[in-house]
XYZ file of C-alpha atoms in Angstrom:
688
model
C 135.811 62.298 50.121
C 135.086 64.814 47.051
C 134.984 62.835 43.483
C 138.461 63.857 41.765
C 135.955 65.051 39.065
C 134.582 67.113 41.509
C 138.422 68.970 42.784
C 139.108 69.274 39.467
C 136.398 71.194 38.719
C 136.286 73.794 41.060
C 140.490 73.642 40.485
C 139.291 74.835 37.634
C 136.551 77.257 38.319
C 139.099 79.079 40.494
C 141.312 79.018 37.769
C 138.925 80.929 35.160
C 138.427 83.183 37.997
C 141.860 84.303 38.667
C 142.597 84.347 34.932
C 138.677 86.702 34.533
C 140.377 89.088 37.641
C 143.626 89.293 35.667
C 142.467 89.948 32.451
C 140.051 92.542 33.796
C 142.629 94.177 36.013
C 144.954 94.209 32.211
C 142.032 96.236 30.560
C 141.784 98.744 33.285
C 145.581 99.690 32.852
C 144.683 99.874 29.300
C 142.288 102.617 30.079
C 144.426 104.552 32.381
C 142.325 103.340 35.467
C 144.288 100.783 37.295
C 141.917 98.777 39.999
C 145.487 98.104 41.977
C 147.298 101.140 43.030
C 145.183 101.494 46.116
C 147.281 100.600 49.557
C 145.170 98.242 49.983
C 145.821 95.568 47.369
C 149.661 96.208 47.712
C 149.303 95.252 50.856
C 147.514 92.271 49.993
C 150.018 91.505 47.217
C 152.979 91.333 49.709
C 150.993 88.388 51.196
C 152.798 86.188 48.463
C 155.378 85.854 51.000
C 152.348 83.173 52.611
C 153.248 80.399 50.867
C 151.738 76.276 51.259
C 154.728 76.809 54.339
C 152.605 79.241 56.103
C 148.850 77.555 55.098
C 149.999 73.539 55.782
C 153.807 73.910 57.071
C 153.312 76.229 60.044
C 151.261 74.124 61.988
C 153.530 70.972 61.365
C 156.012 73.065 62.697
C 154.185 73.615 65.895
C 153.096 70.388 66.171
C 156.420 68.763 66.139
C 159.353 71.642 67.450
C 156.757 74.045 68.737
C 157.112 77.792 68.422
C 160.129 77.773 65.817
C 157.269 78.763 63.502
C 156.892 82.024 64.521
C 160.543 83.786 63.839
C 159.487 83.256 60.261
C 156.812 85.537 60.817
C 158.055 87.743 63.246
C 161.298 88.465 60.917
C 159.181 90.387 58.056
C 157.218 92.005 60.964
C 160.157 93.872 62.594
C 161.607 94.907 59.070
C 158.415 96.320 58.165
C 159.245 99.008 60.546
C 162.059 100.440 58.464
C 160.735 100.064 55.391
C 160.302 104.108 54.987
C 164.029 104.272 54.765
C 164.787 100.959 52.785
C 162.113 99.745 50.578
C 160.997 103.498 49.792
C 165.016 103.568 48.701
C 164.663 100.642 46.445
C 161.536 101.759 45.029
C 162.665 105.124 43.829
C 166.074 103.518 42.538
C 164.199 100.662 40.349
C 161.819 103.427 39.285
C 164.307 105.985 38.030
C 166.771 102.885 36.195
C 163.685 101.281 34.987
C 165.156 98.207 36.695
C 163.166 95.091 36.657
C 164.452 92.424 38.892
C 166.436 91.772 42.050
C 169.352 90.786 39.579
C 169.262 93.825 37.789
C 169.267 96.146 40.944
C 172.614 94.849 42.061
C 174.242 94.584 38.629
C 173.160 97.648 37.520
C 174.946 99.192 41.252
C 177.774 97.605 40.612
C 178.382 99.709 36.933
C 175.264 97.649 35.153
C 177.793 94.705 34.887
C 176.749 91.977 32.992
C 178.790 88.650 34.792
C 177.154 89.729 38.109
C 174.052 89.783 36.818
C 174.543 86.379 35.610
C 175.629 85.183 38.594
C 172.794 86.384 40.751
C 170.310 84.580 38.142
C 172.339 81.445 38.607
C 172.401 81.511 42.336
C 168.531 82.305 42.114
C 167.654 79.785 40.208
C 169.276 77.127 42.578
C 168.460 78.758 45.535
C 164.319 79.264 44.643
C 164.451 75.384 43.249
C 163.689 73.885 46.972
C 160.559 76.529 47.604
C 159.401 75.348 44.453
C 159.504 71.924 45.074
C 157.852 72.803 48.085
C 154.626 74.315 46.695
C 154.288 71.102 44.423
C 155.236 69.247 47.294
C 152.092 70.563 49.072
C 149.373 70.859 46.405
C 150.152 67.340 45.239
C 149.535 65.765 48.689
C 146.438 67.899 49.840
C 144.672 66.669 46.311
C 145.604 63.017 47.180
C 144.402 63.773 50.474
C 141.006 65.377 49.262
C 140.163 63.342 46.830
C 141.372 59.463 47.180
C 139.160 57.122 49.566
C 140.553 56.145 52.967
C 141.813 52.996 51.421
C 143.670 54.230 48.063
C 146.543 54.657 50.639
C 148.521 57.234 48.583
C 148.225 55.339 45.278
C 148.197 58.779 43.380
C 145.930 60.340 41.361
C 147.247 58.624 38.110
C 146.093 54.901 39.721
C 142.476 56.581 39.479
C 143.012 58.509 35.763
C 143.679 55.322 33.945
C 143.914 57.037 30.671
C 146.898 58.960 32.203
C 150.485 57.668 31.332
C 152.271 55.599 34.292
C 154.363 57.770 34.300
C 152.625 60.934 35.387
C 151.886 61.830 38.388
C 149.867 64.640 40.473
C 153.164 66.201 41.011
C 153.827 66.482 37.527
C 149.855 67.773 36.732
C 150.012 70.870 38.917
C 153.402 71.826 37.537
C 152.099 71.477 34.435
C 148.959 73.777 35.246
C 150.968 76.223 37.608
C 153.354 76.823 34.506
C 150.853 77.763 32.816
C 149.201 80.342 35.588
C 152.934 81.402 34.979
C 152.895 82.061 31.067
C 149.020 83.523 31.255
C 149.399 85.710 34.111
C 153.036 87.214 34.031
C 154.350 86.651 29.902
C 151.009 87.206 27.702
C 153.159 90.244 26.398
C 156.344 91.753 27.028
C 156.082 94.749 28.829
C 158.843 97.637 28.620
C 158.024 98.385 32.015
C 157.692 95.112 33.084
C 154.569 95.772 35.492
C 151.971 93.186 35.549
C 148.731 94.645 36.955
C 146.749 92.058 35.999
C 148.975 89.225 38.074
C 149.406 91.816 40.783
C 145.457 91.742 41.336
C 145.360 87.600 41.246
C 147.778 87.688 43.976
C 145.449 89.879 46.304
C 142.931 87.826 45.737
C 144.735 84.648 46.369
C 145.463 86.209 49.574
C 142.103 87.176 50.901
C 141.264 83.704 49.519
C 143.717 81.940 51.541
C 143.159 84.224 54.722
C 139.579 83.547 54.817
C 139.689 79.323 54.006
C 142.702 79.241 57.176
C 140.984 81.740 59.698
C 137.402 79.359 58.537
C 139.440 76.420 59.669
C 140.781 78.001 62.392
C 137.273 78.852 63.678
C 136.068 75.329 62.984
C 138.702 73.358 64.942
C 138.797 76.538 68.173
C 135.071 76.688 68.370
C 133.963 73.618 66.853
C 135.481 70.819 67.627
C 136.688 72.218 71.042
C 135.205 74.776 73.328
C 137.558 77.716 72.727
C 141.303 78.659 73.075
C 141.391 77.807 77.075
C 139.737 74.239 76.337
C 142.456 73.525 73.858
C 145.280 74.564 75.940
C 144.376 73.079 78.951
C 143.228 69.619 77.457
C 146.364 69.667 75.819
C 148.738 70.146 78.435
C 146.687 67.934 80.660
C 146.925 64.717 78.381
C 150.392 65.714 77.159
C 152.496 66.950 79.868
C 155.732 65.222 78.398
C 155.114 68.068 75.558
C 154.931 71.527 77.436
C 157.998 72.208 76.063
C 155.865 73.000 72.640
C 154.194 76.248 74.215
C 157.935 77.459 75.465
C 160.899 79.633 74.512
C 164.715 79.003 74.262
C 163.659 74.768 74.932
C 166.698 72.399 73.765
C 164.891 72.625 70.333
C 164.753 76.168 69.926
C 167.184 77.758 72.034
C 167.505 81.141 71.572
C 170.545 81.229 68.764
C 168.107 79.173 66.622
C 164.931 82.108 67.025
C 167.881 84.328 65.975
C 169.067 82.894 63.195
C 165.311 82.170 61.774
C 164.255 85.443 62.905
C 167.646 87.199 61.285
C 166.854 84.628 58.085
C 163.427 85.913 57.605
C 163.539 89.683 57.317
C 166.326 88.973 54.819
C 164.577 86.701 52.782
C 161.379 88.628 52.609
C 163.352 91.695 51.137
C 165.638 89.680 48.677
C 163.366 86.746 47.748
C 162.875 87.452 43.536
C 159.083 86.989 44.012
C 159.039 89.435 46.985
C 161.654 91.810 44.989
C 159.387 92.177 42.074
C 156.043 92.323 44.405
C 157.109 94.821 46.483
C 159.746 96.837 43.898
C 158.751 96.425 40.500
C 155.182 96.264 41.309
C 154.829 99.256 43.519
C 153.102 102.196 42.081
C 152.984 104.435 44.676
C 155.651 105.185 47.139
C 153.157 106.095 49.316
C 151.352 102.722 49.889
C 154.495 101.400 51.535
C 153.924 104.225 54.609
C 149.988 102.059 54.603
C 151.495 98.397 53.887
C 154.067 98.643 57.061
C 151.267 98.244 59.648
C 148.684 96.370 56.817
C 151.006 93.688 56.660
C 152.272 92.756 59.919
C 148.291 92.589 60.270
C 147.886 89.952 57.669
C 150.632 88.112 59.353
C 148.848 88.248 62.908
C 145.806 87.123 61.643
C 146.809 84.025 59.392
C 148.835 83.007 62.216
C 146.621 83.312 64.755
C 144.676 79.762 64.693
C 147.953 78.204 64.176
C 148.472 76.712 67.586
C 145.219 75.776 68.478
C 144.991 73.862 64.858
C 148.346 72.593 65.421
C 147.265 71.492 69.453
C 144.017 70.412 68.412
C 145.069 67.932 65.558
C 147.539 66.032 68.617
C 144.637 65.709 70.848
C 142.406 64.122 68.066
C 145.111 61.823 66.849
C 146.498 60.595 70.319
C 149.708 62.539 69.881
C 150.823 61.484 66.379
C 152.341 63.932 64.148
C 152.790 61.817 61.128
C 150.182 63.618 59.329
C 151.151 67.534 61.449
C 151.938 68.908 58.031
C 148.213 68.641 56.919
C 146.283 69.028 60.255
C 144.515 72.014 58.420
C 142.997 69.737 55.393
C 142.979 66.349 57.546
C 140.966 68.066 60.517
C 137.704 68.661 58.507
C 138.107 65.693 56.392
C 138.350 63.231 59.238
C 135.322 65.128 60.895
C 132.768 65.432 58.562
C 133.438 68.311 56.498
C 134.596 67.708 53.444
C 133.634 71.090 51.670
C 135.296 72.954 54.132
C 138.334 70.933 53.312
C 137.581 72.032 49.763
C 137.968 75.473 50.638
C 141.309 74.336 52.478
C 142.482 72.772 49.361
C 141.486 76.472 47.245
C 143.229 78.070 49.991
C 146.299 76.254 49.741
C 146.379 76.059 45.902
C 146.327 80.077 46.135
C 149.038 80.200 48.257
C 150.989 77.873 46.367
C 149.889 79.385 42.944
C 150.603 82.821 43.986
C 154.334 82.471 45.139
C 154.707 80.125 41.582
C 153.289 82.577 39.183
C 155.295 85.447 40.533
C 158.831 83.552 41.469
C 158.597 81.727 37.756
C 157.780 85.350 36.424
C 160.981 87.316 37.913
C 163.178 84.063 36.873
C 162.566 84.128 33.789
C 162.774 87.790 33.412
C 166.136 87.125 35.143
C 167.289 84.387 32.949
C 166.050 86.358 29.902
C 167.640 89.031 30.784
C 170.858 88.264 32.233
C 171.859 84.110 30.870
C 169.808 84.910 27.375
C 170.485 88.912 26.321
C 174.187 88.415 25.969
C 174.404 85.927 23.634
C 171.726 87.873 21.461
C 173.267 91.139 21.695
C 176.037 89.543 20.452
C 175.148 87.559 17.882
C 171.861 89.037 16.577
C 172.460 93.020 17.065
C 171.583 93.575 13.401
C 168.385 91.527 12.897
C 164.860 92.014 12.705
C 162.403 92.691 14.864
C 163.255 90.102 17.778
C 160.159 90.889 20.671
C 158.741 87.969 19.752
C 161.583 86.011 20.383
C 161.796 87.495 23.196
C 158.481 86.698 25.166
C 158.628 83.083 23.982
C 162.119 82.699 25.578
C 160.501 84.660 28.845
C 157.766 82.002 28.189
C 160.105 78.910 27.921
C 162.180 80.169 31.134
C 159.339 80.360 33.067
C 158.198 76.484 32.371
C 161.866 75.798 32.620
C 161.824 77.155 36.227
C 158.917 75.433 37.289
C 160.313 71.804 36.118
C 163.304 72.392 37.538
C 161.631 72.581 41.164
C 159.750 69.698 39.920
C 162.610 67.715 39.429
C 164.065 69.000 43.175
C 160.685 67.517 44.361
C 161.309 64.041 42.651
C 164.759 64.059 44.184
C 164.539 65.084 47.766
C 160.878 66.900 48.549
C 159.397 63.468 49.791
C 161.841 63.342 52.508
C 161.660 67.022 54.123
C 159.623 68.731 55.953
C 157.856 71.712 54.378
C 159.529 74.252 56.457
C 162.764 72.824 56.313
C 162.660 73.080 52.338
C 161.324 76.650 52.501
C 164.627 77.239 55.132
C 166.784 76.445 52.261
C 165.553 78.704 49.939
C 165.645 81.684 52.491
C 169.116 81.162 53.248
C 170.267 81.411 49.622
C 167.929 84.592 49.277
C 170.038 86.259 52.580
C 173.402 85.863 50.349
C 172.090 88.959 48.530
C 171.707 91.007 51.396
C 175.372 92.439 51.584
C 175.800 93.326 47.723
C 172.633 95.008 47.967
C 172.486 97.072 51.435
C 176.390 97.700 51.301
C 175.131 98.887 47.898
C 172.510 101.177 49.071
C 174.548 103.096 51.519
C 178.157 102.211 51.289
C 179.830 104.185 48.264
C 182.970 102.219 48.443
C 181.062 98.791 47.909
C 182.704 97.689 44.280
C 181.941 94.959 41.629
C 185.100 92.843 42.706
C 183.760 92.678 46.547
C 180.173 92.137 45.636
C 180.698 89.337 43.136
C 183.379 88.008 45.674
C 180.991 87.645 48.565
C 178.261 85.768 46.355
C 180.147 83.347 44.888
C 181.690 82.345 48.394
C 178.420 82.611 50.251
C 176.471 80.498 47.277
C 179.132 77.948 47.674
C 179.115 77.926 51.491
C 175.462 77.695 51.102
C 175.210 74.598 49.112
C 177.564 72.997 50.670
C 176.115 73.691 54.371
C 172.720 73.066 53.337
C 172.053 71.278 49.968
C 174.819 68.175 50.043
C 172.984 67.529 53.993
C 169.714 67.171 52.048
C 170.946 65.454 49.614
C 172.142 62.616 52.038
C 169.384 62.663 53.572
C 167.399 62.069 50.780
C 169.877 59.079 50.187
C 170.855 60.670 46.978
C 174.524 61.070 48.358
C 176.445 58.333 50.365
C 176.530 59.758 54.173
C 180.534 59.701 54.300
C 180.805 63.001 53.932
C 178.525 64.280 56.613
C 180.417 61.684 58.573
C 183.951 62.466 57.660
C 183.974 64.996 55.891
C 185.075 66.071 52.098
C 187.918 64.010 51.117
C 188.020 62.850 54.646
C 188.921 65.980 56.549
C 186.978 66.180 59.676
C 187.486 69.915 59.378
C 184.496 70.146 56.295
C 182.554 68.422 57.622
C 179.037 69.923 56.029
C 177.606 69.941 59.432
C 180.745 70.772 61.419
C 182.113 72.942 59.404
C 185.806 74.245 60.472
C 184.781 72.313 63.565
C 181.878 74.517 64.638
C 179.734 72.167 66.678
C 176.746 72.762 68.469
C 174.298 74.907 66.619
C 171.633 73.755 64.567
C 171.881 73.183 60.746
C 170.010 76.722 60.150
C 172.434 78.456 62.432
C 175.662 76.809 61.306
C 174.959 77.208 57.639
C 173.973 80.968 58.221
C 177.268 81.738 60.327
C 179.889 80.412 57.739
C 177.509 81.747 54.836
C 177.435 85.203 55.475
C 181.297 85.128 57.057
C 182.461 84.401 53.755
C 179.985 86.733 52.242
C 180.495 90.068 54.506
C 184.423 89.262 54.891
C 185.272 88.901 50.826
C 182.335 91.747 50.139
C 184.295 94.023 52.590
C 187.873 93.093 52.131
C 187.801 93.200 48.458
C 185.854 96.524 48.181
C 188.455 98.100 50.843
C 191.369 96.759 48.501
C 190.225 97.908 44.969
C 189.769 100.920 43.341
C 186.217 101.171 41.978
C 185.848 101.587 37.816
C 184.423 104.790 36.517
C 181.057 103.376 35.479
C 180.580 101.770 39.755
C 181.752 105.118 40.902
C 178.660 106.733 38.584
C 175.851 104.087 39.699
C 177.222 104.282 43.312
C 176.262 107.903 43.390
C 173.049 107.544 41.685
C 172.046 104.589 44.348
C 173.781 105.918 47.475
C 172.426 109.484 46.644
C 168.983 109.070 45.492
C 166.833 111.122 47.876
C 169.854 113.912 47.346
C 170.576 116.635 45.265
C 171.302 115.573 41.578
C 175.055 115.508 41.856
C 176.926 117.970 39.441
C 177.153 116.063 36.121
C 180.605 115.709 34.175
C 181.692 117.201 31.284
C 178.946 117.708 28.588
C 178.290 114.689 25.874
C 177.921 115.235 22.006
C 177.756 112.911 18.972
C 180.167 112.444 16.534
C 177.868 111.513 13.973
C 174.570 112.210 15.273
C 171.573 109.287 14.584
C 168.607 110.089 13.330
C 165.403 109.578 16.047
C 164.089 106.915 13.304
C 167.185 104.833 13.689
C 166.620 104.791 17.899
C 162.779 103.695 16.895
C 164.383 100.695 14.922
C 166.308 100.056 17.790
C 163.818 99.743 19.894
C 161.309 98.361 17.967
C 163.913 95.065 17.586
C 163.308 94.223 21.116
C 160.088 95.869 22.064
C 157.800 95.849 19.207
C 156.905 98.674 16.821
C 153.661 99.623 18.742
C 155.259 99.556 22.095
C 158.229 101.535 19.939
C 156.444 104.584 18.283
C 154.457 104.933 21.718
C 157.607 105.340 23.950
C 158.950 107.818 21.526
C 155.921 110.072 20.749
C 155.541 110.731 24.749
C 159.413 111.415 25.192
C 159.552 113.774 22.208
C 156.459 115.719 23.437
C 156.905 119.182 21.789
C 160.467 118.715 21.478
C 161.366 120.075 17.660
C 163.017 118.418 15.225
C 164.534 119.409 11.952
C 164.323 119.049 8.334
C 165.916 115.402 8.836
C 163.988 114.286 10.837
C 166.765 114.554 14.334
C 166.911 116.484 17.191
C 169.297 118.949 17.651
C 172.701 117.740 18.743
C 172.550 118.915 22.255
C 169.283 116.967 23.030
C 170.428 113.856 20.783
C 172.499 112.133 24.378
C 169.309 112.708 26.354
C 167.255 110.274 23.407
C 170.181 107.791 23.815
C 169.428 107.733 27.602
C 165.904 107.794 27.132
C 166.502 104.663 24.711
C 168.648 102.720 26.983
C 165.948 103.040 30.179
C 163.467 101.870 27.770
C 165.281 98.802 26.452
C 165.908 98.459 30.255
C 162.367 97.388 31.196
C 162.404 94.776 28.712
C 166.031 93.466 28.635
C 167.924 94.382 31.899
C 170.497 97.847 32.469
C 173.503 95.987 31.886
C 172.238 94.452 28.196
C 170.509 97.959 27.577
C 173.463 99.425 27.841
C 175.418 97.139 25.713
C 172.860 97.288 22.874
C 172.974 100.921 22.587
C 176.634 101.045 22.276
C 177.077 98.564 19.710
C 174.420 99.811 18.057
C 175.746 103.291 17.882
C 178.914 101.591 16.774
C 177.961 99.897 13.801
C 176.361 103.353 12.758
C 179.754 105.195 13.236
C 178.630 107.489 16.384
C 180.246 107.672 19.716
C 179.768 110.231 22.439
C 182.695 112.837 22.529
C 183.519 115.081 25.906
C 182.689 118.343 24.875
C 185.527 120.604 26.064
C 185.531 122.868 28.933
C 186.279 126.437 26.742
C 187.908 127.841 30.041
C 189.373 125.057 31.666
C 190.606 122.733 29.335
C 191.417 124.744 26.523
C 193.879 127.866 26.257
C 194.205 129.360 22.891
C 196.977 131.682 21.980
C 196.629 135.438 20.920
C 197.081 134.175 17.148
C 194.968 131.602 17.094
C 193.070 130.597 13.527
C 189.393 131.939 12.957
C 188.907 128.256 12.773
C 189.418 127.373 15.860
C 187.348 130.812 16.679
C 184.444 129.072 15.204
C 184.793 126.018 16.917
C 185.149 127.593 20.380
C 182.049 129.660 19.391
C 179.686 126.185 18.225
C 181.146 124.738 21.764
C 179.927 127.582 23.772
C 176.985 127.594 21.397
C 175.817 124.025 22.171
C 176.576 123.960 25.929
C 174.743 127.344 26.988
C 171.897 129.402 26.089
C 169.609 132.139 27.086
C 171.980 135.142 29.077
C 174.691 132.265 29.664
C 175.272 132.187 26.008
C 176.146 136.382 26.661
C 178.088 135.722 29.171
C 180.604 133.368 27.356
C 180.922 134.965 24.388
C 181.916 137.889 25.912
C 184.979 135.654 27.621
C 185.617 134.732 24.205
C 185.822 137.908 22.640
C 188.194 139.257 25.578
C 190.434 136.133 24.799
C 190.788 138.073 21.262
C 191.451 141.174 22.360
């Protein structure tokens, strides 16, 4: 063992290193000398996908059920081949619309719906709770393994630190530290672009550390405790011939249907988990980095999984086939063979895997909570308030802490009753429910808000019933009657054999029914309902993002044009005075301003769109639209169509001089240069 004080001190030093890297990256960004704007850092940041599940759970899975850990990494590798078409489109859309989260992306596609964004946020928080619980379980348990003496036997860290209250356990301490990480790295200030270069730099460093640690223990087991791959495999097959199925495909434990289900789920989860979307899309600084990541990330996945099977088989050989510690063979084997400092390196690697996931996930979810659950109330009741940017950043910080401790609550309820990978797969299937709305919205113009919302709701209801209910039963939190007899005693409503579908594993069963209801409702309601005007406009922007800009509709103007300072005052309320002035200065550039401090009437709509887009970077696209509309309404301003002087207005030969002057003014606004002369000539022809 290593003394608790030593483990805590080294962990604290590692935390200081991460913070220093993050702070340095933020400083370089302020100097316009970004350290993360390169393909290598982007590729490493994508490895936030490799959590404690990868670091510990994969070995446990390989030791107990066999090769079914591989689909979790095969899925992201396969979908990487289409990133240039799928991921690049998502990145392009997000940059053009200043989208800051997956909830923002989905709600923006379907008419900037507040209701849809809120629904996605609630479902995401519920779906990610098990995944955060997984990280807390892994770090807490490995801390105990590393620091407790052999005879401590699970008494918990609090038994060795008497000054701590008895109700505080290792998991609570870990949750507290990870919440601090999230606040320091992801909510130091309210960023209108919602990009966090310091966070990305820290994640990239953690990805290197966890790869180094896992490869180090793999080399130690394979070549230190055994004589290479051949020695491990031959000895395992000789000593445990009855477990040869661990090295085979299409066995009773892992039939092909389960392989397909896990591969598909991991493909979708890699794209649509909130943290993955945040890192891949929101934090992307250059679309060209995607091309490099298409092969670098799969290479990372290969390296970090290279020693999974040798470690698993070596653990079985050295523990006489006992799998009770299979999830923690990675740290247990160095400890049991006189290598405590290698075990310490493994702990830091596992801590990196967990901390990286929790930091990004909590930042992404807190952003969604602020923008889609809190902002609708703020803009409803305090639009006229003073600068609330400080309030918003504090709400975001509270959101980070709340998300992590919701995960801690799940960990205390159920975390100890399930293997690491099982907990993670619950969240993976939850993230898969976003796929129809996102992919359908990217390529199908006919997709509607009602279809997307209904599909999501039904998908998550079935997910909760087929996965969370069984996990609660197995933890002892619920009675087992519902699994055996079904809801209300109806056998057709048994969570593991819904509507009589039997013979599937729990993951394939849940995946089938969730997507059946999700995709079915999405298609049916989209086909039989008509999209609204806002939905049609957003559909065009999303589906045709790489095409030529479509012709715009009627030009707009203000009935009462607000001044520039009024827009600055509005932005100041939500992003702070400094950022508001910097944003407006960049927008104005060489534009001419009149004596009243305003742009020309023709340019005001552009300023409105810019203000909305700027606010979207901090409060989300849907809240930004409502903020602008409400604010302009309070100022007595509204947008009006500028009529088409040739198509929608007909004038008689006896038209008044006043009508002529109005028509002249409209033509002056909508035309310039040579076009103006053509329009004036046509106006004169009307009155001949």
